[in-house]
CSV table of C-alpha atoms and ligand atoms in Angstrom, one decimal:
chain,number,residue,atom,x,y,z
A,28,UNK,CA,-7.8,-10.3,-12.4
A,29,UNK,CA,-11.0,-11.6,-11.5
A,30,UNK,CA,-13.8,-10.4,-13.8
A,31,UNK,CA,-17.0,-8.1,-12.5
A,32,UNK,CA,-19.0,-11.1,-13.4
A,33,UNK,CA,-17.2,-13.4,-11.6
A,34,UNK,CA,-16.9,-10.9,-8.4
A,35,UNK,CA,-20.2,-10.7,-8.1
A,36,UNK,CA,-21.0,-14.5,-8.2
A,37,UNK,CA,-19.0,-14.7,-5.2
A,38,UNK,CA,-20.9,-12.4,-3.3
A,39,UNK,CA,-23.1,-12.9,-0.8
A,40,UNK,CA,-25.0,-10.1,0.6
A,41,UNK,CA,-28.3,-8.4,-1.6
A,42,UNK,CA,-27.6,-5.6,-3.7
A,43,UNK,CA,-23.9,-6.6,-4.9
A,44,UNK,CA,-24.8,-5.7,-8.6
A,45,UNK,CA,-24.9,-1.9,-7.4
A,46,UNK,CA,-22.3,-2.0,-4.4
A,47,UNK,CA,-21.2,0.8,-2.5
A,48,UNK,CA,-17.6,1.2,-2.5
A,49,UNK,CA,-16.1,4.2,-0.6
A,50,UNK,CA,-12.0,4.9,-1.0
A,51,UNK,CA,-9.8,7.2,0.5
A,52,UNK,CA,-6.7,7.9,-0.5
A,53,UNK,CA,-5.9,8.5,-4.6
A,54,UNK,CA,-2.2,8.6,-4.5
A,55,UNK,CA,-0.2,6.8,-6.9
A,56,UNK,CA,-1.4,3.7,-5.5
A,57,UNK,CA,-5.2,4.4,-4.8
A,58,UNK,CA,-6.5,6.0,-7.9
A,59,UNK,CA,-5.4,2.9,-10.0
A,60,UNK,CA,-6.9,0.6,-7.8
A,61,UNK,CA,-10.0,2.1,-6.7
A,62,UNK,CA,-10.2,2.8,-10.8
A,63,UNK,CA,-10.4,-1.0,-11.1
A,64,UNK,CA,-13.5,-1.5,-8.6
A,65,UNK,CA,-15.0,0.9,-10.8
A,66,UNK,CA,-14.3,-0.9,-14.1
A,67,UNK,CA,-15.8,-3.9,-12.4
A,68,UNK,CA,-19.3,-2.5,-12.2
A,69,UNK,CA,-19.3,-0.8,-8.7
A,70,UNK,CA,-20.1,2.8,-7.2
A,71,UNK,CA,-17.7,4.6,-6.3
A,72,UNK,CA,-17.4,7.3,-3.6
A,73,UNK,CA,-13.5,9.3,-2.9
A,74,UNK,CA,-12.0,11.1,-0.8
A,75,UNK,CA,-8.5,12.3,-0.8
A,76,UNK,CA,-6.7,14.8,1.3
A,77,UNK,CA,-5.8,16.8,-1.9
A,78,UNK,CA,-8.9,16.7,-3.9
A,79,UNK,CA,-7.2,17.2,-7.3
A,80,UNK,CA,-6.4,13.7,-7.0
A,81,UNK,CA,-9.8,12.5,-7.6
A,82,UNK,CA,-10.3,14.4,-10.5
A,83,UNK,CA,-9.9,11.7,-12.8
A,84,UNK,CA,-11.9,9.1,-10.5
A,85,UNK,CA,-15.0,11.8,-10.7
A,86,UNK,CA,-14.8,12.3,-14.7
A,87,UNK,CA,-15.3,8.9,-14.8
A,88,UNK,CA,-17.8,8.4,-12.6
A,89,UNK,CA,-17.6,8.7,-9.1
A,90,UNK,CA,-18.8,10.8,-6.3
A,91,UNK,CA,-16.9,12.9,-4.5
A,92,UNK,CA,-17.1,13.3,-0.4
A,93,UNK,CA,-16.3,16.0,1.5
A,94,UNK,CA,-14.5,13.7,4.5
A,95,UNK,CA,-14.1,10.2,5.3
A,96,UNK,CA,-17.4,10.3,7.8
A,97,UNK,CA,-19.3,11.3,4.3
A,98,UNK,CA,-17.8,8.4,2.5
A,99,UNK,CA,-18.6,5.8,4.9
A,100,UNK,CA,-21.9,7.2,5.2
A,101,UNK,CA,-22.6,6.2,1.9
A,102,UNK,CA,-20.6,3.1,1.8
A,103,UNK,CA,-21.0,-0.7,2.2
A,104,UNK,CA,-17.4,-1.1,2.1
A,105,UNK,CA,-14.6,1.6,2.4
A,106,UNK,CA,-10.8,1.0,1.7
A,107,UNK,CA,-8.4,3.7,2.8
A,108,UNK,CA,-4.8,3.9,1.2
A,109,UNK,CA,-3.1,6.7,2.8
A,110,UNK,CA,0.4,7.3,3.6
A,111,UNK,CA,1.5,7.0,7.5
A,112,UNK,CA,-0.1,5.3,10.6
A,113,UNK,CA,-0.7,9.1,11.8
A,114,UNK,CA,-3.4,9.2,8.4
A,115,UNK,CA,-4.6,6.3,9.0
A,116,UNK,CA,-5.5,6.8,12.6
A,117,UNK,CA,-6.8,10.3,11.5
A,118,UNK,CA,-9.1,8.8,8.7
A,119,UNK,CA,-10.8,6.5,10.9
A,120,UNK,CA,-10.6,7.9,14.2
A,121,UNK,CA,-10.7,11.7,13.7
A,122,UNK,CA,-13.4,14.2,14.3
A,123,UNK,CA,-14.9,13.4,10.7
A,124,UNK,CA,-13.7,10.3,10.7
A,125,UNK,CA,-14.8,6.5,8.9
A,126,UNK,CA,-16.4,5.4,12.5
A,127,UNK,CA,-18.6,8.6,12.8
A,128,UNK,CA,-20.3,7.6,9.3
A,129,UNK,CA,-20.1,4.0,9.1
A,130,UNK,CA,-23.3,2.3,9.4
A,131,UNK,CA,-23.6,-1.2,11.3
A,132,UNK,CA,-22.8,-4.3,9.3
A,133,UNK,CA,-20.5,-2.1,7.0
A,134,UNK,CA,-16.7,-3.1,6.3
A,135,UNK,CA,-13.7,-1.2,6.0
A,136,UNK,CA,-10.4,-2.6,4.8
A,137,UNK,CA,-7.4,-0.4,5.3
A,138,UNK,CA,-4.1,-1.2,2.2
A,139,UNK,CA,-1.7,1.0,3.4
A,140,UNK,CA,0.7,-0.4,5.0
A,141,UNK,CA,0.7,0.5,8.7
A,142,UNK,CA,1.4,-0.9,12.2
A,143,UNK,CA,0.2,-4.2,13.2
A,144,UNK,CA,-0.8,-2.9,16.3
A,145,UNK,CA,-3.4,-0.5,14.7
A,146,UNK,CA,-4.7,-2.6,12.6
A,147,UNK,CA,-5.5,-4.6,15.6
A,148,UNK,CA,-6.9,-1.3,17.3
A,149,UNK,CA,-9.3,-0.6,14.4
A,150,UNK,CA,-10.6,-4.3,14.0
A,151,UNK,CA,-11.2,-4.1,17.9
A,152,UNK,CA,-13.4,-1.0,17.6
A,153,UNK,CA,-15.2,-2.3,14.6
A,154,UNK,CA,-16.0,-5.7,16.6
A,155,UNK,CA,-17.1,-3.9,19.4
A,156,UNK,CA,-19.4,-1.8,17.2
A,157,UNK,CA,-21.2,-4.2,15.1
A,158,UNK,CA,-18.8,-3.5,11.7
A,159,UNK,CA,-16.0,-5.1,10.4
A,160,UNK,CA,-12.3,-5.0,9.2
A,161,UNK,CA,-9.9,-6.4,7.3
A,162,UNK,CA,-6.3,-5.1,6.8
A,163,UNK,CA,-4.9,-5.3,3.6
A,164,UNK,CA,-1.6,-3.9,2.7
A,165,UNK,CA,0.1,-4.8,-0.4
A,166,UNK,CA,3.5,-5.3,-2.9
A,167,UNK,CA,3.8,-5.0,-6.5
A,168,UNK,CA,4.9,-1.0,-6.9
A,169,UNK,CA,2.4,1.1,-9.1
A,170,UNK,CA,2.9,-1.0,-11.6
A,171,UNK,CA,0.9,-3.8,-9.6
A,172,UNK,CA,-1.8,-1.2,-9.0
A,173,UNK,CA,-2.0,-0.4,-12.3
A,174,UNK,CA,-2.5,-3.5,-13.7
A,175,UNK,CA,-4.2,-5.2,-11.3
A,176,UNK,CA,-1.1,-7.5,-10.4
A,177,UNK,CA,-0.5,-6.9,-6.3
A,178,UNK,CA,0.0,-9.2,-3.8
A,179,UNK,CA,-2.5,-8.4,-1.0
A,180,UNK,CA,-1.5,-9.7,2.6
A,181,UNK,CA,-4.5,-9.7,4.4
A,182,UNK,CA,-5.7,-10.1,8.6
A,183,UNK,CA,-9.2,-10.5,10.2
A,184,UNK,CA,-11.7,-12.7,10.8
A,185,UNK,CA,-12.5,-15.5,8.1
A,186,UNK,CA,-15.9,-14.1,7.6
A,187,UNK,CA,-15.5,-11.0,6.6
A,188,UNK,CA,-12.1,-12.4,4.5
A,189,UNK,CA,-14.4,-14.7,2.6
A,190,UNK,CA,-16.7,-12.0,2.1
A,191,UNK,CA,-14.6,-9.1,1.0
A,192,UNK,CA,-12.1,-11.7,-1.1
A,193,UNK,CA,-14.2,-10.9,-4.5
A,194,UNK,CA,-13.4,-7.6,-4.1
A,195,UNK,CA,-9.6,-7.8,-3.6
A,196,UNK,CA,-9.6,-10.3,-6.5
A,197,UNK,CA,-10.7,-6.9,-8.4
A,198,UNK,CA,-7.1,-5.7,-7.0
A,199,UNK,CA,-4.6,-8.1,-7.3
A,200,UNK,CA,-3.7,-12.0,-8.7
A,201,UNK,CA,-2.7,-13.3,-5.0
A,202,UNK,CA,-4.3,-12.8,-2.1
A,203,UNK,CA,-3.6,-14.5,1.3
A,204,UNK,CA,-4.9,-14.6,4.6
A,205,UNK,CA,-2.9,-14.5,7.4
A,206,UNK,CA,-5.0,-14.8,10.2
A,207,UNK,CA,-6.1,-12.4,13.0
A,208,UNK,CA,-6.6,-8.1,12.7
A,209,UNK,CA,-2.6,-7.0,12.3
A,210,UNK,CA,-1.2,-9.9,10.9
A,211,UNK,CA,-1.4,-8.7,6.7
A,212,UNK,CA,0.4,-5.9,8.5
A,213,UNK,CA,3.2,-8.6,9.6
A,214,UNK,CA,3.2,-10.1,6.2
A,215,UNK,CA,3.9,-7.0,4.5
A,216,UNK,CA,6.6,-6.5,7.0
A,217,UNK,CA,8.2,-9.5,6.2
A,218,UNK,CA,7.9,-8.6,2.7
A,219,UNK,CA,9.6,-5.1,3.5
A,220,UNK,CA,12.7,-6.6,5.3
A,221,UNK,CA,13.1,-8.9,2.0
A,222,UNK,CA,13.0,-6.1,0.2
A,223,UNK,CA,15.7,-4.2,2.6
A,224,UNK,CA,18.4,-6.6,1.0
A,225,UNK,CA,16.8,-6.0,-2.6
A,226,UNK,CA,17.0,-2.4,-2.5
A,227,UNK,CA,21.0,-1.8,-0.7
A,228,UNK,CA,21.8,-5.1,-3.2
A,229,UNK,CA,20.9,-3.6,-6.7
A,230,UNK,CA,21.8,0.0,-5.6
A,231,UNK,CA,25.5,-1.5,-4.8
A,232,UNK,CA,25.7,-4.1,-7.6
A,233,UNK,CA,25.2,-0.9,-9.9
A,234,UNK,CA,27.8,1.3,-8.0
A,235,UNK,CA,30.1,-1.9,-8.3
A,236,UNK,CA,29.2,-2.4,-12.1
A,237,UNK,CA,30.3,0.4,-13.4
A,238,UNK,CA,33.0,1.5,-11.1
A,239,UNK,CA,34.3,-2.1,-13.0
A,240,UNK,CA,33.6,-0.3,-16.3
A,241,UNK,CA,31.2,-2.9,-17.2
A,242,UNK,CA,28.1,-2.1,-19.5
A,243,UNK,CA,25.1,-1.8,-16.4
A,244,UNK,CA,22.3,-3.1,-19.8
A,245,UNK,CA,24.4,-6.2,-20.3
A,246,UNK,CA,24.8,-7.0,-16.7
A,247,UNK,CA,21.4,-6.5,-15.8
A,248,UNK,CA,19.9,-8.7,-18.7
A,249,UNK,CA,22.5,-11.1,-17.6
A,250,UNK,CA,21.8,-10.8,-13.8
A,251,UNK,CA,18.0,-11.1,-14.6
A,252,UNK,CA,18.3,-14.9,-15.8
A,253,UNK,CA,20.3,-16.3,-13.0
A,254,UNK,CA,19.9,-16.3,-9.7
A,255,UNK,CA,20.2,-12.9,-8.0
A,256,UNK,CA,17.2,-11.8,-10.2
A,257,UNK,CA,14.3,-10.3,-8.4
A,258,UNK,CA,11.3,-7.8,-8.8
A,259,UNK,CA,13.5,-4.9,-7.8
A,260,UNK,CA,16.4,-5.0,-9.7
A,261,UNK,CA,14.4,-6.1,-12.8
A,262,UNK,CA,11.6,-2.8,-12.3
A,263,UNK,CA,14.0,-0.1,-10.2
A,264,UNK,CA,17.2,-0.8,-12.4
A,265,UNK,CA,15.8,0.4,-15.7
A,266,UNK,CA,14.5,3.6,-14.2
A,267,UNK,CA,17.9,4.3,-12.2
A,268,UNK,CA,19.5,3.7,-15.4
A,269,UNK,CA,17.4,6.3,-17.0
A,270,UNK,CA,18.1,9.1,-13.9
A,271,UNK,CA,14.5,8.6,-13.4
A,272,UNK,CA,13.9,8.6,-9.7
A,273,UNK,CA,10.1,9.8,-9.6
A,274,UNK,CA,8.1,7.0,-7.5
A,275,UNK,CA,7.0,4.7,-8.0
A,276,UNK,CA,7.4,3.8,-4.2
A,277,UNK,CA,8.1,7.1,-2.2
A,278,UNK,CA,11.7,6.8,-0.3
A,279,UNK,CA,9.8,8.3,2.7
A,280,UNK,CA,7.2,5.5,2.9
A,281,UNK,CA,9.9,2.5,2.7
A,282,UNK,CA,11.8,4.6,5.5
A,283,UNK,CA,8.4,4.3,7.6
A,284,UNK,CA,7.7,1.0,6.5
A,285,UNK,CA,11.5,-0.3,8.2
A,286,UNK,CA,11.2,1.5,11.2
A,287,UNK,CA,7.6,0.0,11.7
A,288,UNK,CA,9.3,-3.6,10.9
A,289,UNK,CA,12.5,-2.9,13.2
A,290,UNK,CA,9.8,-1.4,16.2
A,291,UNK,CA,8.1,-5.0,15.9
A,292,UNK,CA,11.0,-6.9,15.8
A,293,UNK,CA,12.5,-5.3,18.5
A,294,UNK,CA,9.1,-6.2,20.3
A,295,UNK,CA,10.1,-9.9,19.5
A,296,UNK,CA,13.3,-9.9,20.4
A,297,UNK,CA,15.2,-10.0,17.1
A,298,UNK,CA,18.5,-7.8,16.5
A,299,UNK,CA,17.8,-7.2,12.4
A,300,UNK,CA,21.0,-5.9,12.0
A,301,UNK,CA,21.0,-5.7,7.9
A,302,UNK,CA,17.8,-4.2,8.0
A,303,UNK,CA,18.6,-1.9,10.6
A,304,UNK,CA,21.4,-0.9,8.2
A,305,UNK,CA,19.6,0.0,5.2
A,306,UNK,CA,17.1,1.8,7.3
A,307,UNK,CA,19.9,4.0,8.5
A,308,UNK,CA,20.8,4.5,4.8
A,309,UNK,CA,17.3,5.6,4.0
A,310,UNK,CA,17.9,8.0,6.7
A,311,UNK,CA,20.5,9.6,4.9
A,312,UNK,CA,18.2,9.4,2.3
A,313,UNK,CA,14.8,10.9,3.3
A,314,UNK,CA,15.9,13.0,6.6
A,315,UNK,CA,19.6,14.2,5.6
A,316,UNK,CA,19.5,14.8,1.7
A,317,UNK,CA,15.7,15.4,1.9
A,318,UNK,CA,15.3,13.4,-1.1
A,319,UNK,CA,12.0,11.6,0.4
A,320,UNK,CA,9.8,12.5,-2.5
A,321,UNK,CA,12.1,10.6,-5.0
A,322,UNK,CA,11.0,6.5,-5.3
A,323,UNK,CA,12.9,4.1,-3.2
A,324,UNK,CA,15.4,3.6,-6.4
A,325,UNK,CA,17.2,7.1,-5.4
A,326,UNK,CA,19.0,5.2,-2.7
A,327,UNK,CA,21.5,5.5,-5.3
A,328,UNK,CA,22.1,9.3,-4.6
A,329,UNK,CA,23.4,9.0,-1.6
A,330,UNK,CA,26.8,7.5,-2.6
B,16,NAP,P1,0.7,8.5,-2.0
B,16,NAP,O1,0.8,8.8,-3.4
B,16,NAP,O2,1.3,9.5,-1.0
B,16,NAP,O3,-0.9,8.3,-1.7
B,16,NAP,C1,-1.4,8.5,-0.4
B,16,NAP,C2,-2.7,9.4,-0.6
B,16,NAP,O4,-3.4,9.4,0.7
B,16,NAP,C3,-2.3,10.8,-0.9
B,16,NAP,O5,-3.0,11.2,-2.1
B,16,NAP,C4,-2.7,11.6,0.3
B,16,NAP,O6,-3.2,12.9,0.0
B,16,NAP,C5,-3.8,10.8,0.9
B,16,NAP,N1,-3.9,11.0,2.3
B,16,NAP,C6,-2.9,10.9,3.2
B,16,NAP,N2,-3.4,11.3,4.4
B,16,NAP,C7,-4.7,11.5,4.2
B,16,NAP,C8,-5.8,11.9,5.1
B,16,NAP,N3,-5.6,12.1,6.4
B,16,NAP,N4,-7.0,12.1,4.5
B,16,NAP,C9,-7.2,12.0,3.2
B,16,NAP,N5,-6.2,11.6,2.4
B,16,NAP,C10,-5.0,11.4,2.9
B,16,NAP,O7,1.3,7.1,-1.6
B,16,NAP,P2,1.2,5.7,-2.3
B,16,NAP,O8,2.4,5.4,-3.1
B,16,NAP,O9,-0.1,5.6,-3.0
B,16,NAP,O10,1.2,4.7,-1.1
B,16,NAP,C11,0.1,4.6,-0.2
B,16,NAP,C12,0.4,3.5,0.8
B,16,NAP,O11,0.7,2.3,0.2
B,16,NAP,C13,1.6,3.8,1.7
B,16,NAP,O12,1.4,3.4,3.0
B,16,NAP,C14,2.7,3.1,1.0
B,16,NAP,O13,3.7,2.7,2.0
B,16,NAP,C15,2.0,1.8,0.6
B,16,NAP,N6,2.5,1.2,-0.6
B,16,NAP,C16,3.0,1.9,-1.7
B,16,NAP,C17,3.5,1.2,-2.8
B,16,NAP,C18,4.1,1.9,-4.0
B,16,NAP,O14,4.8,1.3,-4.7
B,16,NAP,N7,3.7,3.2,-4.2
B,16,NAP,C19,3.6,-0.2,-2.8
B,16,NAP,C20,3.0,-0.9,-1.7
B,16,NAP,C21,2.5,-0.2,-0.6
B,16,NAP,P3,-2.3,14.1,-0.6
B,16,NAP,O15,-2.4,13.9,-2.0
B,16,NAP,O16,-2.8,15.3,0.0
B,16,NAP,O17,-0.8,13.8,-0.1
């Protein structure tokens, strides 16, 4: 993680010592991260639909807003991390949305993961209005946001990229640019589709495990030095093992996330007939057994 020193070096507009940083969304993912910008010396200004959520962001410091218009009003740069494309387009677009309060110059950078197409609608709008975006979704789970580890895919111009990258250093230990408005939207697709094939592959190779009367402890610490071993199976197995299916990642967001990745690749073309599967197995998931709330690891309940 970078330090709030070493953020602010980077920096290249006046006042960085004191930035303004507005965030919406505190879900698990939000408050840990916009927790972080705080730690490294910035304001903070929140907004979250449920404003219990921000409770511990305002004990320690920050302002609370009374809708995202208020937030960007007081903003240099706000970052949204909401749930669904339907928030996001609310958040910025609604009638006391980002763009009513967003001052010219300003910068927004959206990290939940949405459709490539509106990022590509937001980054228009800000162009054409004298702001800029970014969009910024990520991978690494809670546990990522919590300790500053994510991944961050990001899309947009290369200005605005080199000038926002100190602050998403604050977020994660990789961050890549992919190229053009929607495209960290694409990345984080592909990352979803890999992790399709992680998800269905641990939950089976469980299911297989101890229908074989093997110990599931011994296999995993086996599987987890040779080469099926990924970030999955080594962070979702303990907690399945443990009948703890609280998220973590909600089963109701991965089920968006595939049906955003299958729309686009249907767009392209491609037949992603593995993926297609395990979205229809989230399905049985999230819209049969209404076990959305549970993290993507109770795919397990299903069998
Ligand atoms: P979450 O806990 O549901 O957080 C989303 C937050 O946004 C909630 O607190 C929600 O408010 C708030 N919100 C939604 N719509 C809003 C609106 N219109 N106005 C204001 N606030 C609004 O979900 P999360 O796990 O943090 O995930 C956030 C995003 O990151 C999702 O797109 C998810 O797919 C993605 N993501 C998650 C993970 C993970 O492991 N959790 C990893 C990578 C990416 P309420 O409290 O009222 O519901």
């Amino acid at each position: 993680m970078a330090s709030a020193a070493g953020t602010r070096a980077k920096l290249t507009w006046k006042g960085v010592d004191s930035m303004r940083i507005g965030w919406i969304g505190t879900g698990v993912m939000g408050a840990a991260m916009a927790q972080h910008l705080m730690t490294a010396g910035h304001q903070l200004v929140v907004y979250n639909r449920t404003k219990a959520k921000t409770d511990g962001l305002v004990a320690n410091g920050a302002t609370w807003a009374a809708d995202p218009q208020a937030v960007a009003q007081q903003s240099d740069v706000v970052f949204t991390m909401v749930g669904f494309p339907k928030d996001v387009e609310e958040v910025y677009f609604g009638e006391h949305g980002i763009f009513k309060g967003l001052a010219e110059g300003k910068t927004v950078i959206d990290m939940t993961t949405s459709q490539p197409k509106l990022a590509a609608k937001i980054a228009a709008y800000a162009e054409e209005h004298g702001r800029h975006a970014l969009d910024a979704p990520v991978s690494g789970g809670d546990i990522g946001a919590k300790n500053a580890t994510l991944t961050i895919m990001v899309g947009g111009d290369d200005a605005t990229y080199a000038a926002m990258l100190p602050l998403l250093n604050v977020l994660g230990h990789k961050v890549n640019h992919f190229g053009a408005a929607g495209t960290g939207q694409h990345a984080k697709m592909a990352n979803q589709i890999m992790i399709a094939g992680t998800m269905t592959g641990l939950t089976e190779m469980l299911l297989y495990t101890k229908a074989a009367g093997l110990d599931p402890e011994k296999v995993l610490a086996t599987l987890s030095s040779g080469g099926a071993d990924n970030w999955s199976m080594d962070n979702y197995v303990p907690r399945i093992l443990k009948d703890d299916y609280t998220p973590g990642f909600f089963a109701r967001h991965f089920l968006k996330d595939l049906r955003i990745a299958l729309s686009e690749a249907d767009s392209m073309g491609l037949d992603l007939v593995a993926t297609a599967q395990a979205k229809r197995l989230y399905e049985v998931m999230v819209d049969v057994k209404g076990l959305g709330d549970q993290g993507t690891q109770g795919l397990i309940n299903i069998y």
